[in-house]
Structure formats: C-alpha cells, structure tokens
Tab-separated table of C-alpha atoms and ligand atoms in Angstrom:
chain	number	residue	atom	x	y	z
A	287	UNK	CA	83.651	81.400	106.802
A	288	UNK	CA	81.902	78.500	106.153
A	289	UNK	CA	81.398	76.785	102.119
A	290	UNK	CA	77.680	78.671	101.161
A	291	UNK	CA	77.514	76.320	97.717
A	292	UNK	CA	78.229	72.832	97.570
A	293	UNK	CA	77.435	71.933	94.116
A	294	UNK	CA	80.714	73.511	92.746
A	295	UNK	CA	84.791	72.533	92.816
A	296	UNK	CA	85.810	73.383	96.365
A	297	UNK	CA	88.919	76.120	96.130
A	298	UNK	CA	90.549	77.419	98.790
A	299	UNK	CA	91.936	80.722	99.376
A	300	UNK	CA	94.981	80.727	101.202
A	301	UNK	CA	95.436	84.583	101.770
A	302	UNK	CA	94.211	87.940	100.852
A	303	UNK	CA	95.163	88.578	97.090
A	304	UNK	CA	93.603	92.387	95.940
A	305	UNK	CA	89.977	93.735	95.763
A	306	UNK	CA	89.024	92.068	92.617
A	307	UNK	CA	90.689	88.718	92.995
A	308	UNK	CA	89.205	88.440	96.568
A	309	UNK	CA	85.584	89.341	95.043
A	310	UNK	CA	85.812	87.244	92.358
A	311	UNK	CA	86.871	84.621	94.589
A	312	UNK	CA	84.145	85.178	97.092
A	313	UNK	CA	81.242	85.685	94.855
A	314	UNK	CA	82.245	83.491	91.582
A	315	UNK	CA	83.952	80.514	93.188
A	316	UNK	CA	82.807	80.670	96.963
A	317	UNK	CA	86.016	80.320	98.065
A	318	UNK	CA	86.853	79.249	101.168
A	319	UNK	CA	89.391	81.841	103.660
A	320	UNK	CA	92.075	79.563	105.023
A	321	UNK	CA	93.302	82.926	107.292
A	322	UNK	CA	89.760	83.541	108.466
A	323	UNK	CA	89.505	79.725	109.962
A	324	UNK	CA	89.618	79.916	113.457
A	325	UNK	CA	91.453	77.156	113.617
A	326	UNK	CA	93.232	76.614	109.919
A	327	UNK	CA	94.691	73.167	110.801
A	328	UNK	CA	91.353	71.632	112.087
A	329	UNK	CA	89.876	72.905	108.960
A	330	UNK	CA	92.352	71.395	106.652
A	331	UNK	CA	91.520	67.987	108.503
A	332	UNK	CA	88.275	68.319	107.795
A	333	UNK	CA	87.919	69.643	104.462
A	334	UNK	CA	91.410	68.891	103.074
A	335	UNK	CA	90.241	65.745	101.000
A	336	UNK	CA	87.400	68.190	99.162
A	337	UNK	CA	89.957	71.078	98.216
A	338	UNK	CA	90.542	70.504	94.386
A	339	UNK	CA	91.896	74.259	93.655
A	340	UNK	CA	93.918	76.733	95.903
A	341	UNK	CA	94.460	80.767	95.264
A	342	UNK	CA	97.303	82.194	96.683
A	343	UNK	CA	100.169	84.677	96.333
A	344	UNK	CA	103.672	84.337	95.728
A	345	UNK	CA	104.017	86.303	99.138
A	346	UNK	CA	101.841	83.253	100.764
A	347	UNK	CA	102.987	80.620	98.314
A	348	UNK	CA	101.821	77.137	99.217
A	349	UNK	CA	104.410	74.609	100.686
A	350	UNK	CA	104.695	70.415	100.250
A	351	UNK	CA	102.742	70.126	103.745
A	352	UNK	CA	100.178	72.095	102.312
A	353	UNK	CA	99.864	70.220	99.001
A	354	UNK	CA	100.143	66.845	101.078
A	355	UNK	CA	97.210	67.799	103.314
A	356	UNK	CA	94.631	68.338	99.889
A	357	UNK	CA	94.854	64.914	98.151
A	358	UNK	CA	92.201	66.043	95.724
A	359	UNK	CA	94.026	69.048	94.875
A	360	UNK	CA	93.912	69.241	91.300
A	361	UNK	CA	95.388	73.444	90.449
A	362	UNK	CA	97.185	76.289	92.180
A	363	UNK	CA	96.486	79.680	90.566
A	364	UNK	CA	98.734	81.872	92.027
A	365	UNK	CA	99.024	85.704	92.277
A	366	UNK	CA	102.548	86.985	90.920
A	367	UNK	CA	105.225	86.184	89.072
A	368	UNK	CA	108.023	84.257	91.110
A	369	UNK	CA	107.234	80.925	92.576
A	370	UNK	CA	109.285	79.639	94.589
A	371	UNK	CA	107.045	79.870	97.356
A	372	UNK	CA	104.915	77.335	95.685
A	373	UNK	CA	106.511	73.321	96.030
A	374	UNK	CA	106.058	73.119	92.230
A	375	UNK	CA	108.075	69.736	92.037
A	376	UNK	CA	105.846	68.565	94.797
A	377	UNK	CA	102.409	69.654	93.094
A	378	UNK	CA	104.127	68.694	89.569
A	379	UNK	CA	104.814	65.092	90.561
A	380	UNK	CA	101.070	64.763	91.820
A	381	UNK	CA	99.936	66.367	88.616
A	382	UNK	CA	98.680	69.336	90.051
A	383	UNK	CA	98.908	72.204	87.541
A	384	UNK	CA	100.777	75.445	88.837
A	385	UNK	CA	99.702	78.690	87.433
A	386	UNK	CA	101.383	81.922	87.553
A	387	UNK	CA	100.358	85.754	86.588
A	388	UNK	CA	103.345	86.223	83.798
A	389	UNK	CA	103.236	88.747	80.619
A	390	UNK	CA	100.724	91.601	82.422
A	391	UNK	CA	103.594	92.834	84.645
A	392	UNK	CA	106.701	93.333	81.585
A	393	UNK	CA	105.991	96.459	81.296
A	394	UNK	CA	105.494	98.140	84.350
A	395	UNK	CA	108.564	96.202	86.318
A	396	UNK	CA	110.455	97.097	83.236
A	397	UNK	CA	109.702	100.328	83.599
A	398	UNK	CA	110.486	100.481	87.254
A	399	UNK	CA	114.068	98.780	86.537
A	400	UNK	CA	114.770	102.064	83.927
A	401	UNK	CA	113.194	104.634	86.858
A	402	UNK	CA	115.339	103.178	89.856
A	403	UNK	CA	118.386	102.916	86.956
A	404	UNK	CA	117.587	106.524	86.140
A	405	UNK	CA	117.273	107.584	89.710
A	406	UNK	CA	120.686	106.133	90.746
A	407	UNK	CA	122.431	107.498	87.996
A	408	UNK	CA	120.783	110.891	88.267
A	409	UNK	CA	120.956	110.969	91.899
A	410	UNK	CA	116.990	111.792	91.951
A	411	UNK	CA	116.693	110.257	95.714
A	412	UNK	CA	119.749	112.285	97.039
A	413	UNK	CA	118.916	115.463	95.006
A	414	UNK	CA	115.045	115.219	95.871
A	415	UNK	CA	116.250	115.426	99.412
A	416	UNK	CA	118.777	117.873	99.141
A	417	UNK	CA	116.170	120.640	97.165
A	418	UNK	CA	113.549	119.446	99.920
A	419	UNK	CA	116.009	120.618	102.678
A	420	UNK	CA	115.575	123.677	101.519
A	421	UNK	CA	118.827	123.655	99.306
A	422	UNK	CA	119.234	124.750	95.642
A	423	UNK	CA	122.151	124.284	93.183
A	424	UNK	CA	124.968	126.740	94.121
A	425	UNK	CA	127.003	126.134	90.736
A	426	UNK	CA	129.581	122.556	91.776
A	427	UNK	CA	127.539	122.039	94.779
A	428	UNK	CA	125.522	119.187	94.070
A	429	UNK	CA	127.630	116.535	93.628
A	430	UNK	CA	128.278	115.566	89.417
A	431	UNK	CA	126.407	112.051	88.443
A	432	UNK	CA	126.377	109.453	86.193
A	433	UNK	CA	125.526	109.682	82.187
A	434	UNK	CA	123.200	107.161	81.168
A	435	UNK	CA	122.572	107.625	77.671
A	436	UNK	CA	124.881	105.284	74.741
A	437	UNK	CA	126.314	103.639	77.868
A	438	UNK	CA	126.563	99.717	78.363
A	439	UNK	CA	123.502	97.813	79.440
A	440	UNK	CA	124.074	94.488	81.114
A	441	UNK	CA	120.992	92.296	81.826
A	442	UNK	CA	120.946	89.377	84.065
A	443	UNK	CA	118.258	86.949	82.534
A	444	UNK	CA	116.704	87.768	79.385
A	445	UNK	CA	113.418	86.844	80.293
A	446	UNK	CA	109.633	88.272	79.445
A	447	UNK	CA	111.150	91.345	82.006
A	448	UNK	CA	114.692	91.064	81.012
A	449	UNK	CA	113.346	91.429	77.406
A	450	UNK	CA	111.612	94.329	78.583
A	451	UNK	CA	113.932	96.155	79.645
A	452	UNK	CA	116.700	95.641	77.490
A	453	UNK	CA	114.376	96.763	74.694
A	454	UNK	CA	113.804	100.317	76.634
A	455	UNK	CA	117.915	100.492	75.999
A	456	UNK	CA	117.374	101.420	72.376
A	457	UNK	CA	115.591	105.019	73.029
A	458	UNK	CA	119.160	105.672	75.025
A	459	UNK	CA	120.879	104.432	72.420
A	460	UNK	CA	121.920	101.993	74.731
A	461	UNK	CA	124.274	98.570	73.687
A	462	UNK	CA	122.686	95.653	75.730
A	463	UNK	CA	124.396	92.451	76.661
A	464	UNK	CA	122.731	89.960	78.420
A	465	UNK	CA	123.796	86.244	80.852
A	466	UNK	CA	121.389	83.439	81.025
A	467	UNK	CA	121.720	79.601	81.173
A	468	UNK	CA	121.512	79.605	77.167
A	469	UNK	CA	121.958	82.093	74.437
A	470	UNK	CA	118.585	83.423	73.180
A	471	UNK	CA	118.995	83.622	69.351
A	472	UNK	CA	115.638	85.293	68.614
A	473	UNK	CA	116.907	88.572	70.250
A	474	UNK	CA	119.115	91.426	68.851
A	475	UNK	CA	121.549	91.212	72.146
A	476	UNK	CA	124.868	89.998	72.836
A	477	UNK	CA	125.471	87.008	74.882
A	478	UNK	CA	127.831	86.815	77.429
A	479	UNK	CA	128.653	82.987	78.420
A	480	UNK	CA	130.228	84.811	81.804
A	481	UNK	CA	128.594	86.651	84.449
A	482	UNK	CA	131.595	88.090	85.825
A	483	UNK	CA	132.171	89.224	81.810
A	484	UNK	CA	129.164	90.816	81.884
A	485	UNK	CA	129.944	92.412	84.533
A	486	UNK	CA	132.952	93.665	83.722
A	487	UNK	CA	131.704	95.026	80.092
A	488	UNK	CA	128.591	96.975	81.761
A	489	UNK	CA	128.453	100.338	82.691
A	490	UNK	CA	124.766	99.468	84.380
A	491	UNK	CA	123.806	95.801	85.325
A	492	UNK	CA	119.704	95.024	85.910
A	493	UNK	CA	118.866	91.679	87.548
A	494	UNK	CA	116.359	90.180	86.387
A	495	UNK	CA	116.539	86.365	86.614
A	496	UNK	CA	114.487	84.313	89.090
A	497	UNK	CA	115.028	84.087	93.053
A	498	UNK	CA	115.430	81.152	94.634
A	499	UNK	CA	118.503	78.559	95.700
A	500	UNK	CA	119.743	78.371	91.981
A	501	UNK	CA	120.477	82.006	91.763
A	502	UNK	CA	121.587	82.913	95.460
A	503	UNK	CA	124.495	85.077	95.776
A	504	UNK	CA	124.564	84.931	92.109
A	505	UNK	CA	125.841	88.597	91.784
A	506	UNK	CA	128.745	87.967	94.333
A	507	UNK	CA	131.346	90.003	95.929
A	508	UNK	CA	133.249	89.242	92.593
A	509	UNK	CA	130.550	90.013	90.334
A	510	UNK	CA	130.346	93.641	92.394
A	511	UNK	CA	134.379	94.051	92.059
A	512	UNK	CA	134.023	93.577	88.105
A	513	UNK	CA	131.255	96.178	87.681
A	514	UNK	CA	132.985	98.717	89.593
A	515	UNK	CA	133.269	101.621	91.163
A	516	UNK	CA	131.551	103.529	88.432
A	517	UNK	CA	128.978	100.478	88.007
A	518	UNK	CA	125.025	101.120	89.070
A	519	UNK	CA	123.473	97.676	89.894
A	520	UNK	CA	119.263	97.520	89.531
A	521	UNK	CA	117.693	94.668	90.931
A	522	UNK	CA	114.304	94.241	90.766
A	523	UNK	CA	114.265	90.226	90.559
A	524	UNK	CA	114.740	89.051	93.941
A	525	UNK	CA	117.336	90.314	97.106
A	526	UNK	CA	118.252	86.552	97.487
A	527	UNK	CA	120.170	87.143	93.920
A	528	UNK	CA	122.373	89.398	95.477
A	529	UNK	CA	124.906	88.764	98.142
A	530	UNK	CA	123.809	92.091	99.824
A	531	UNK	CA	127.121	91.844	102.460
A	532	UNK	CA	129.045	92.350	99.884
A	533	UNK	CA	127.382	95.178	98.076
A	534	UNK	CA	126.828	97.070	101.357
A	535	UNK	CA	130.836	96.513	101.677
A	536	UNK	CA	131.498	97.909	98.349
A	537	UNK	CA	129.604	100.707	98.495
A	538	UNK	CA	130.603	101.860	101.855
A	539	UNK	CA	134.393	101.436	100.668
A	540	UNK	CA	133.704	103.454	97.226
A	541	UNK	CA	134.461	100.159	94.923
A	542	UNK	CA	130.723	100.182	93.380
A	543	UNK	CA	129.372	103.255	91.964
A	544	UNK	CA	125.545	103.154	93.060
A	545	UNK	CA	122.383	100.723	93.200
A	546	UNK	CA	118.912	100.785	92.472
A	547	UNK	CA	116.874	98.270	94.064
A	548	UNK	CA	113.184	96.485	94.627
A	549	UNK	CA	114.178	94.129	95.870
A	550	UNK	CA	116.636	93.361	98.967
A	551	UNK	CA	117.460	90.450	101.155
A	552	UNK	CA	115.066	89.347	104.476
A	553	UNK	CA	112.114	92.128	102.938
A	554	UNK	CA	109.527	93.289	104.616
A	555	UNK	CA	112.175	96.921	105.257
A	556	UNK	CA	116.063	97.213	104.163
A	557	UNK	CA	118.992	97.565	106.272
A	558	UNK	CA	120.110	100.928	107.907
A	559	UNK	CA	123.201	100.774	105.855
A	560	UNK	CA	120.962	101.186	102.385
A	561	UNK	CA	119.019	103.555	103.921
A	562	UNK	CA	121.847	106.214	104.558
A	563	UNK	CA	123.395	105.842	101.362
A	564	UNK	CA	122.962	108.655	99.069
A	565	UNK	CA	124.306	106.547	96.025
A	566	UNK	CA	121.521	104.254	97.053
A	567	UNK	CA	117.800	104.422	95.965
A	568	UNK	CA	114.745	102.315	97.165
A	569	UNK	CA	111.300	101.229	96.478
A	570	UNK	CA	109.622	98.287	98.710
A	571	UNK	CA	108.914	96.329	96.175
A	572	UNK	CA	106.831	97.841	93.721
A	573	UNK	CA	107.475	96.164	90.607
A	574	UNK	CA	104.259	95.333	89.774
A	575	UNK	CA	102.386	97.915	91.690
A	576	UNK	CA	100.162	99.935	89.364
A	577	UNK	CA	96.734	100.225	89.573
A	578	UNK	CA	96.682	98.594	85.741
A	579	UNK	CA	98.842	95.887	86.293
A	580	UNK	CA	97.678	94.801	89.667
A	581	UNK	CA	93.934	94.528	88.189
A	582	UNK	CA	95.647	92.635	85.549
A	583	UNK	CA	97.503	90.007	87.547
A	584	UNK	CA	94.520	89.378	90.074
A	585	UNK	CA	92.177	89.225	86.730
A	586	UNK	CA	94.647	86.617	85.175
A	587	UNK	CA	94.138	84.056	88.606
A	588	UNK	CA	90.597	84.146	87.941
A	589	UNK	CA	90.751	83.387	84.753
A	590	UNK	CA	93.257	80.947	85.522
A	591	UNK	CA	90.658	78.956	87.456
A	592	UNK	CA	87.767	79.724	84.980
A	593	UNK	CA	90.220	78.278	82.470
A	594	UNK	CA	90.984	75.179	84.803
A	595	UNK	CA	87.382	74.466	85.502
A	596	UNK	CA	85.906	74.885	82.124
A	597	UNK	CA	89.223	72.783	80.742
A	598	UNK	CA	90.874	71.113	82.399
A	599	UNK	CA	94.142	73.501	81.775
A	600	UNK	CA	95.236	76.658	83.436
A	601	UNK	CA	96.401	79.704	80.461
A	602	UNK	CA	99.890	80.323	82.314
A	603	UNK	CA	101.075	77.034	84.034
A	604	UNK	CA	104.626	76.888	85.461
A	605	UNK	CA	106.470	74.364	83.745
B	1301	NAP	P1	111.280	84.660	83.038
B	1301	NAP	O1	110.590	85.059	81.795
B	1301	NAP	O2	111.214	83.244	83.486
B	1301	NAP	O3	112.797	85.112	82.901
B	1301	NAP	C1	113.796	84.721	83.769
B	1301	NAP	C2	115.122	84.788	83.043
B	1301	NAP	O4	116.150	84.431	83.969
B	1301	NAP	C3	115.220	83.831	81.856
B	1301	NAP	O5	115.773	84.525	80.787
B	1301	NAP	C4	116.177	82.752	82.335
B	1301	NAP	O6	116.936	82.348	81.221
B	1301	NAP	C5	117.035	83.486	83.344
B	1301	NAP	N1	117.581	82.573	84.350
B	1301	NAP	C6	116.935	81.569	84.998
B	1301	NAP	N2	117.787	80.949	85.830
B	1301	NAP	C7	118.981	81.567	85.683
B	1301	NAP	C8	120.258	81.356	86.267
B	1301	NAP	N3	120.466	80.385	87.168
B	1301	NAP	N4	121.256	82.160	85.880
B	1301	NAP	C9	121.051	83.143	84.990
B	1301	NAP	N5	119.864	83.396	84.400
B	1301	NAP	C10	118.841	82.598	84.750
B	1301	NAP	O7	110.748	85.505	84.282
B	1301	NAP	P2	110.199	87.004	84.284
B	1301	NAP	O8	108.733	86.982	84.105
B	1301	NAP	O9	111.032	87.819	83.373
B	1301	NAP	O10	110.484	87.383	85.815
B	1301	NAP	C11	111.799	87.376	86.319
B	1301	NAP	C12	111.782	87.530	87.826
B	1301	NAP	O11	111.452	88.865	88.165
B	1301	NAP	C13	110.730	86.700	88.561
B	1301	NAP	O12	111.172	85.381	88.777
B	1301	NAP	C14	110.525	87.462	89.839
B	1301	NAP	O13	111.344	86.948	90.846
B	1301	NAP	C15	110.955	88.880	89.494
B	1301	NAP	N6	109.834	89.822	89.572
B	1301	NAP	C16	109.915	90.889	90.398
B	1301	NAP	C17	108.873	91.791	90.469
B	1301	NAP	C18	108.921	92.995	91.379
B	1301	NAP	O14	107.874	93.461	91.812
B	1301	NAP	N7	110.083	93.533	91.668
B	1301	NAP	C19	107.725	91.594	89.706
B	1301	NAP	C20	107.681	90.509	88.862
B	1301	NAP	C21	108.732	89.630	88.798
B	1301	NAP	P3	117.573	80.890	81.132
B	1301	NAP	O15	116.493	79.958	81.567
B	1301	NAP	O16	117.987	80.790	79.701
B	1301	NAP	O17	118.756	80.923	82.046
C-alpha cells in the first residue's frame, strides 16, 4: 500500500494489531503496512528516513535493525504489555519514546491467573473431560483435589497484575506474600527477600513478573522442589520465567502438585508432556483476550500516537 496523504507524520505499521487499531491506523493516521510491502526491505530504503512513528505488537516487537533503519523515528506505540520485543535501550538512547498498553489488561489477566489457579486446584480440565466421556461421579471415583480457600498465596512480582491478583486473595480469605527486586510498602502484603522462601511458604505461587533475560529460569528446578508436591504454580507472565524441563520433570515424578499456565516456553502450542497431564491446565495465551480489554489495549495505541502527535509525549511510555 502506498502513503495516500503526505501532509501528515509518516507512521508505519509493522503488523496486524486488531480491527480497531488497524482502522484507526488506516483511516486516522494513513499508516503505512510494512507486511503488505512487496518487498519490506526496499521499502525501508526508501522511506526509512520519513518514518517518525511505528505501531506494532509485542508479538512483532521492533528490533535495533529496525530502529537503525528509521533515523527520523521519533515514537513506538506498541500493542501489549511486555516489551521485550521492542530494543527499548536502543530507541531510549536515540530518544525515541516507547509506549506500551499497561493498566486496561489488570483485570482480566488477573482474573485469568485466579480461573487457571481455580481450575488446577479443582481439577476443572481433568473433570470437564472425564463428565464429557460420558462419566459421572461414582462416590471416591474422581480423584480428591486441592482446597483453595484461606490457603497461602505467593506472588512473583507485585506489579499493576501482581497487584491484581493478590487483591482477588482477600474474597478467599487468602494470606498473600509476594518477591520482587524491592519491598513495596504501599501494599498490605508480606515481602519475602527470597524466592525460594516464597516458595517454600506458598501453598499456590502466580508468576507474574516480566519475561525476558533478567527473569529466565527464574522459577528453577529449586524453586519447583520448595513449592512442592502439593504446590499449584500459575504463570501467566511469560514461559521464559519458568525453567519448563524442570517442571515437566517434577510433575511427571509426583514432586509438584499441579500448574496452571498462559504462558509456556517456545509458544505458538505446548509440549506433549503438558498436554497429557491431568494435573495440568492450559490456555494459549489469553491473558488479555476479552472482547473489552482487547478494544481497550488497541484504543490505548491510538491514543498513544494522538497523544504523541498533539504533544510531543506518549500517556504510557516504558521507562
Ligand atoms: P509491572 O507492573 O511492570 O509488574 C512487574 C512486576 O515484576 C513488578 O512488581 C516488578 O517489581 C517485578 N519484577 C521485575 N523484575 C523482576 C525480577 N527480576 N525478579 C522479580 N520480580 C521482578 O508489569 P505488569 O503490567 O504487571 O505485567 C507483568 C507481566 O505480565 C508483563 O511483563 C507480561 O510479560 C505479562 N503479561 C501477560 C499477559 C498474558 O496474556 N498472559 C498479559 C499481560 C501481561 P520490581 O521492579 O520491584 O522487582
């Protein structure tokens, strides 16, 4: 597709986004389709230097290449809350502003983390199956699961979702402990300095801290051993947080009591050893995916560039 107006900031789109975001980029902004170039690189060398905005997603992210190939580039506003798709020390050290779609999601990932939490307590997957195979509860049958209710709520990363979620622990009557970098004082929680001790104390553990090389393997074999074999880990932060070897080890060999998870290492599709487990249950990746919250985020990366244009500054930069 070629540029239709030429009197306005030239953004690029890197990759579809959702209905409204890719209307509003079309018809507001006249966006230009990176994915619909025939040829994307000879584009770039021709229209690089005009590019001052990009929209993308945290699935497409944009890399230091790209960012090195649009010297005018002024803004990224990107689609989702994770970025580290997006070379933000690269854009930062040009100047370029990074924006994100934080805040509109909280809720609705939040409530994911208590449904998968729920589910792998409950055994909802394995007893969803088990009715639909025709099966009903002869009494002792169905195997016994897990209380959840004024049990021990471990969060990893007390963030804007963290936060969330531990706050859903209070209508279970819940205790919630949390691990971050730093204590947060202006929450009701406990801190615990020690992963591993947070582990150990919690009867559920939800990630919920950021992906990326600073939290790989985070929850490690170790971390697995000290939850348990009566321990249900969530994660619904990113699979790279989890060493997933491990926790398909340990829950083949009985020494972790169940998982719930979004989220799982080399996504798109999970390994056949999640799959089969019935003290296993999983979404693809869902977090974010209802119909409010999705109009929500692509919304908030249009106003993001409204905001930019008019301004000069985006409403939710990464910092
Ligand atoms: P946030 O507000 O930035 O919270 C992240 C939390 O993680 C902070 O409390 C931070 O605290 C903690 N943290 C950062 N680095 C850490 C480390 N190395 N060790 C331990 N804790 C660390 O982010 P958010 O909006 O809550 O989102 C959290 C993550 O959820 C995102 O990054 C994204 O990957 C994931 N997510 C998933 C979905 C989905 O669809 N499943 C949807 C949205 C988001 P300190 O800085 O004090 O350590």
């Amino acid at each position: 597709m070629q540029r239709v107006r030429t009197d306005a900031p030239l953004v690029l789109q890197l990759a579809p986004i959702g209905p409204l975001a890719d209307q509003g980029l079309r018809e507001e902004f006249a966006a230009v389709r990176l994915w619909e170039q025939a040829d994307a690189e000879a584009w770039l060398a021709a229209h690089g230097a005009e590019v001052t905005c990009v929209a993308t997603s945290v699935r497409r992210g944009c890399d230091a290449a790209l960012i090195a190939a649009l010297p005018a580039l002024r803004a990224i506003s990107s689609w989702g809350v994770g970025f580290e798709t997006i070379a933000t020390d690269a854009a930062h050290a040009r100047g370029i502003q990074v924006a994100n779609t934080p805040d509109v999601l909280d809720d609705c990932v939040a409530d994911l983390a208590w449904a998968l939490m729920l589910a792998a307590a409950r055994r909802i997957g394995a007893a969803d199956r088990y009715v639909r195979d025709g099966h009903w509860r002869a009494l002792g049958e169905f195997p016994l699961s897990t209380r959840v209710s004024g049990k021990r709520l471990g969060v990893l990363g007390l963030g804007r979702i963290g936060a969330a979620i531990a706050r859903r622990g209070q209508g279970f009557a819940m205790e919630v402990r949390y691990h971050g970098r730093a204590p947060r004082p202006d929450t009701p929680y406990g801190f615990e300095p020690s992963l591993m001790a947070l582990a150990e104390w919690s009867d559920f553990l939800i990630v919920a801290c950021p992906g990326g090389p600073q939290t790989r393997h985070l929850v490690s074999a170790s971390v697995l051993e000290a939850l348990g074999p009566r321990g249900i880990l969530v994660n619904i932060a990113r699979g790279s947080v989890v060493d997933q070897a491990a926790l398909i080890r340990m829950l083949e060999e009985g020494r972790l009591g169940g998982a719930g998870l979004d989220v799982v290492e080399d996504e798109p599709g999970a390994p056949a050893a999640l799959r089969a487990s019935d003290d296993v249950v999983l979404t693809p990746h869902v977090g974010s995916a209802t119909r409010e919250t999705r109009e929500a985020m692509e919304r908030l990366v249009l106003d993001n560039l409204r905001a930019f244009l008019r301004s000069g500054r985006v409403l939710t930069p990464v910092r």
